[in-house]
Coordinates of C-alpha atoms and ligand atoms in Angstrom, one line a residue:
X1 CA 110.4 127.8 99.7
X2 CA 107.7 126.4 97.6
X3 CA 104.9 124.2 99.1
X4 CA 106.1 120.8 100.3
X5 CA 105.4 117.9 97.9
X6 CA 105.5 114.2 98.6
X7 CA 106.8 111.9 95.8
X8 CA 106.5 108.1 96.5
X9 CA 109.1 106.1 94.4
X10 CA 107.7 103.1 92.8
X11 CA 111.2 101.5 93.2
X12 CA 109.9 100.0 96.4
X13 CA 106.5 99.1 95.0
X14 CA 105.4 95.5 94.1
X15 CA 106.3 95.4 90.4
X16 CA 103.9 92.7 89.8
X17 CA 101.0 94.8 90.7
X18 CA 102.1 98.4 89.7
X19 CA 98.8 99.9 88.7
X20 CA 97.2 98.9 92.1
X21 CA 100.2 100.2 93.9
X22 CA 100.1 103.5 92.1
X23 CA 96.3 103.8 92.8
X24 CA 97.1 103.3 96.5
X25 CA 99.7 106.3 96.7
X26 CA 97.3 108.4 94.5
X27 CA 94.5 107.8 97.2
X28 CA 97.1 108.4 99.9
X29 CA 97.4 112.0 98.8
X30 CA 100.8 111.9 97.1
X31 CA 101.7 114.9 94.9
X32 CA 103.9 113.2 92.4
X33 CA 104.7 109.6 91.5
X34 CA 108.5 109.3 91.3
X35 CA 109.7 106.8 88.6
X36 CA 113.3 105.6 88.8
X37 CA 114.7 104.5 85.5
X38 CA 118.1 102.7 85.7
X39 CA 120.2 101.2 82.9
X40 CA 122.8 99.0 84.6
X41 CA 125.6 101.4 83.3
X42 CA 125.1 104.7 85.2
X43 CA 124.0 102.7 88.2
X44 CA 124.4 99.1 89.1
X45 CA 120.8 98.2 88.6
X46 CA 118.2 97.9 85.9
X47 CA 114.5 99.0 86.3
X48 CA 112.0 100.1 83.7
X49 CA 111.8 102.2 80.5
X50 CA 109.4 104.2 78.4
X51 CA 107.0 101.3 77.7
X52 CA 106.1 100.8 81.3
X53 CA 105.7 104.5 81.9
X54 CA 103.4 104.7 78.9
X55 CA 101.4 101.7 80.3
X56 CA 101.0 103.4 83.8
X57 CA 100.0 106.7 82.2
X58 CA 96.4 105.5 81.7
X59 CA 96.1 104.3 85.3
X60 CA 97.0 107.5 87.0
X61 CA 96.5 111.3 87.0
X62 CA 99.4 111.9 89.3
X63 CA 102.3 114.1 88.1
X64 CA 104.9 111.6 86.8
X65 CA 108.3 112.6 88.0
X66 CA 110.7 110.5 86.0
X67 CA 114.3 110.2 87.4
X68 CA 116.7 109.0 84.7
X69 CA 119.7 107.2 86.1
X70 CA 121.0 106.3 82.7
X71 CA 124.0 107.3 80.7
X72 CA 123.5 109.8 77.8
X73 CA 119.9 110.5 78.8
X74 CA 119.4 112.9 75.9
X75 CA 118.8 109.8 73.7
X76 CA 115.6 109.0 75.4
X77 CA 114.0 112.5 76.0
X78 CA 111.5 112.1 73.2
X79 CA 110.6 108.6 74.2
X80 CA 109.8 109.7 77.7
X81 CA 107.8 112.8 76.5
X82 CA 105.8 110.4 74.3
X83 CA 105.2 108.0 77.3
X84 CA 103.6 110.8 79.4
X85 CA 106.3 112.0 81.8
X86 CA 105.5 115.4 83.3
X87 CA 109.0 116.1 84.9
X88 CA 112.2 114.6 83.4
X89 CA 115.2 114.7 85.5
X90 CA 118.7 113.8 84.1
X91 CA 122.0 113.4 86.1
X92 CA 124.5 116.1 85.5
X93 CA 127.2 113.4 85.6
X94 CA 125.5 111.4 82.8
X95 CA 125.3 113.9 80.0
X96 CA 128.0 115.8 78.2
X97 CA 125.8 118.6 77.1
X98 CA 123.7 119.4 80.1
X99 CA 122.5 122.7 78.8
X100 CA 121.3 121.2 75.6
X101 CA 119.7 118.2 77.2
X102 CA 117.7 120.5 79.6
X103 CA 116.5 122.7 76.6
X104 CA 115.5 119.5 74.8
X105 CA 113.4 118.4 77.7
X106 CA 111.6 121.7 77.8
X107 CA 111.1 121.8 74.1
X108 CA 109.4 118.3 74.4
X109 CA 106.9 120.0 76.7
X110 CA 108.1 118.6 80.0
X111 CA 109.5 120.2 83.1
X112 CA 113.3 119.8 83.3
X113 CA 115.1 118.5 86.4
X114 CA 118.8 118.0 87.0
X115 CA 120.1 115.6 89.6
X116 CA 123.4 115.4 91.4
X117 CA 125.1 112.5 93.1
X118 CA 126.2 113.1 96.7
X119 CA 129.8 113.8 95.8
X120 CA 129.0 116.2 92.8
X121 CA 129.5 119.9 93.6
X122 CA 126.6 122.3 93.2
X123 CA 128.8 124.4 90.8
X124 CA 127.9 122.1 88.0
X125 CA 124.4 123.5 87.9
X126 CA 125.2 127.2 88.6
X127 CA 124.8 128.2 85.0
X128 CA 121.8 126.1 84.1
X129 CA 119.4 127.0 86.9
X130 CA 117.2 129.3 84.7
X131 CA 116.7 126.1 82.5
X132 CA 115.4 123.9 85.2
X133 CA 112.2 123.4 87.2
X134 CA 113.7 121.3 89.9
X135 CA 117.2 120.3 91.1
X136 CA 117.3 116.8 92.7
X137 CA 119.9 116.1 95.4
X138 CA 120.7 112.4 95.9
X139 CA 120.9 111.8 99.7
X140 CA 122.0 108.3 99.0
X141 CA 124.2 106.9 96.2
X142 CA 121.7 106.0 93.5
X143 CA 120.9 102.6 92.4
X144 CA 118.8 101.0 95.2
X145 CA 115.9 101.8 97.5
X146 CA 116.1 101.4 101.3
X147 CA 119.5 102.9 101.9
X148 CA 120.6 105.1 104.7
X149 CA 120.3 108.8 104.4
X150 CA 123.7 110.5 104.1
X151 CA 123.9 113.3 106.5
X152 CA 126.9 114.8 104.7
X153 CA 124.5 116.1 102.0
X154 CA 122.5 118.4 104.6
X155 CA 124.9 121.4 104.1
X156 CA 124.6 120.9 100.3
X157 CA 120.8 121.1 100.6
X158 CA 121.1 124.4 102.6
X159 CA 123.6 125.8 100.1
X160 CA 121.4 124.9 97.1
X161 CA 118.5 126.5 98.9
X162 CA 120.2 129.8 98.9
X163 CA 121.1 129.6 95.2
X164 CA 117.5 128.7 94.2
X165 CA 116.1 131.4 96.1
X166 CA 117.9 133.9 94.0
X167 CA 116.5 132.6 90.8
X168 CA 113.3 134.2 89.4
X169 CA 111.9 130.8 88.3
X170 CA 112.2 129.5 91.8
X171 CA 113.0 125.8 90.9
X172 CA 112.0 123.1 93.4
X173 CA 114.7 121.3 95.5
X174 CA 114.0 117.6 95.5
X175 CA 115.8 115.2 97.9
X176 CA 115.9 111.5 97.1
X177 CA 117.2 108.6 99.2
X178 CA 116.7 107.6 102.8
X179 CA 113.8 110.0 103.4
X180 CA 111.5 108.8 106.1
X181 CA 110.0 109.9 109.4
X182 CA 113.6 110.5 111.0
X183 CA 115.0 112.3 108.1
X184 CA 112.2 114.3 106.4
X185 CA 112.3 117.2 108.9
X186 CA 116.0 117.4 108.6
X187 CA 115.9 117.7 104.8
X188 CA 113.0 120.2 104.9
X189 CA 114.7 122.3 107.7
X190 CA 117.7 122.5 105.4
X191 CA 115.6 123.7 102.5
X192 CA 114.0 120.7 100.6
X193 CA 110.6 121.2 99.2
X194 CA 110.0 117.9 97.3
X195 CA 110.5 114.6 99.4
X196 CA 111.0 111.4 97.4
X197 CA 110.2 108.3 99.6
X198 CA 110.2 104.7 98.5
X199 CA 110.5 102.3 101.3
X200 CA 108.9 104.8 103.9
X201 CA 105.7 104.8 101.8
X202 CA 105.5 101.4 100.0
X203 CA 107.1 99.6 102.9
X204 CA 104.6 101.1 105.4
X205 CA 101.5 99.2 106.5
X206 CA 99.3 102.1 105.4
X207 CA 100.6 104.3 102.6
X208 CA 98.1 107.0 103.5
X209 CA 99.3 107.3 107.0
X210 CA 102.9 107.3 105.8
X211 CA 102.3 110.2 103.4
X212 CA 100.5 112.1 106.1
X213 CA 103.3 111.5 108.6
X214 CA 105.9 112.9 106.1
X215 CA 103.8 115.9 105.3
X216 CA 103.2 116.6 109.0
X217 CA 106.9 116.4 109.8
X218 CA 107.8 118.5 106.9
X219 CA 105.3 121.1 108.1
X220 CA 106.9 121.4 111.5
X221 CA 110.0 123.1 109.8
X222 CA 110.8 126.3 111.5
X223 CA 112.0 129.2 109.4
X224 CA 115.6 130.1 110.1
X225 CA 117.6 133.2 109.5
X226 CA 118.6 132.4 105.9
X227 CA 114.8 132.2 104.9
X228 CA 114.4 135.7 106.1
X229 CA 117.5 137.0 104.4
X230 CA 116.6 135.2 101.1
X231 CA 112.9 136.0 101.2
X232 CA 111.9 137.7 97.9
X233 CA 108.2 138.3 98.2
Ligands
DX5_1 C1 117.6 105.5 94.4 C2 116.4 106.1 93.8 C3 115.3 106.5 94.8 C4 114.9 105.4 95.8 C5 114.5 106.0 97.1 O1 118.5 105.3 93.5 O2 116.6 107.2 93.1 O3 114.3 107.3 94.3 O4 113.8 104.7 95.2 O5 114.2 104.9 97.9 P1 114.2 105.0 99.5 O6 113.2 106.2 99.8 O7 113.7 103.7 100.0 O8 115.6 105.4 99.9
ZN2 ZN1 114.9 108.5 92.4

């Protein structure tokens, strides 16, 4: 396990006041800013693209964790690098040449992530783990904020944890969708180390309290047998 990180998703922010909303979560102690990019093809929703990411860059020192929910994401890798993304995550289901796309992300100076929808098996990432800095498991079907956490994904989190702990580069395991006070501890207990939270942070009366609550719940995770078996150092 790496240290737990909290990544508020701006999908649930007020898009008319994005700079202020971002400052709010930065002061709240967030580790990453999770930016959801949707194209209306890979998912049934459209959000923002590189120009908005570039505009936000000058307003924030947070690590920009950009989650591309777009078809053929390889087309836009250079644009997101130019816009100031720090971590660029593509869906395995959306690119024909996952290996090539992940290498391109790193070539452009970003950390590379691969995301899987709830129904996509882990085997699709098995041979690219040395090329990634994080694996994102969707814990809802992508496209919208505020959906219910899918408990069916919990065993998949635990299985991925075991795979990642065998890798020398120790990629992070990010979970995305339906993460809040009730589900954060479940996800972390299963092995997640980056928690994306949209509505649980931006929908809360006080974002700083929401971030602190998530971090506290995540910290309550008890080590289990698999941690001991897989511990490397
Ligand atoms: C969903 C997005 C998520 C979303 C999470 O497709 O990838 O990042 O914003 O929102 P919550 O935390 O409200 O489920
Ligand atoms: Zn996301």
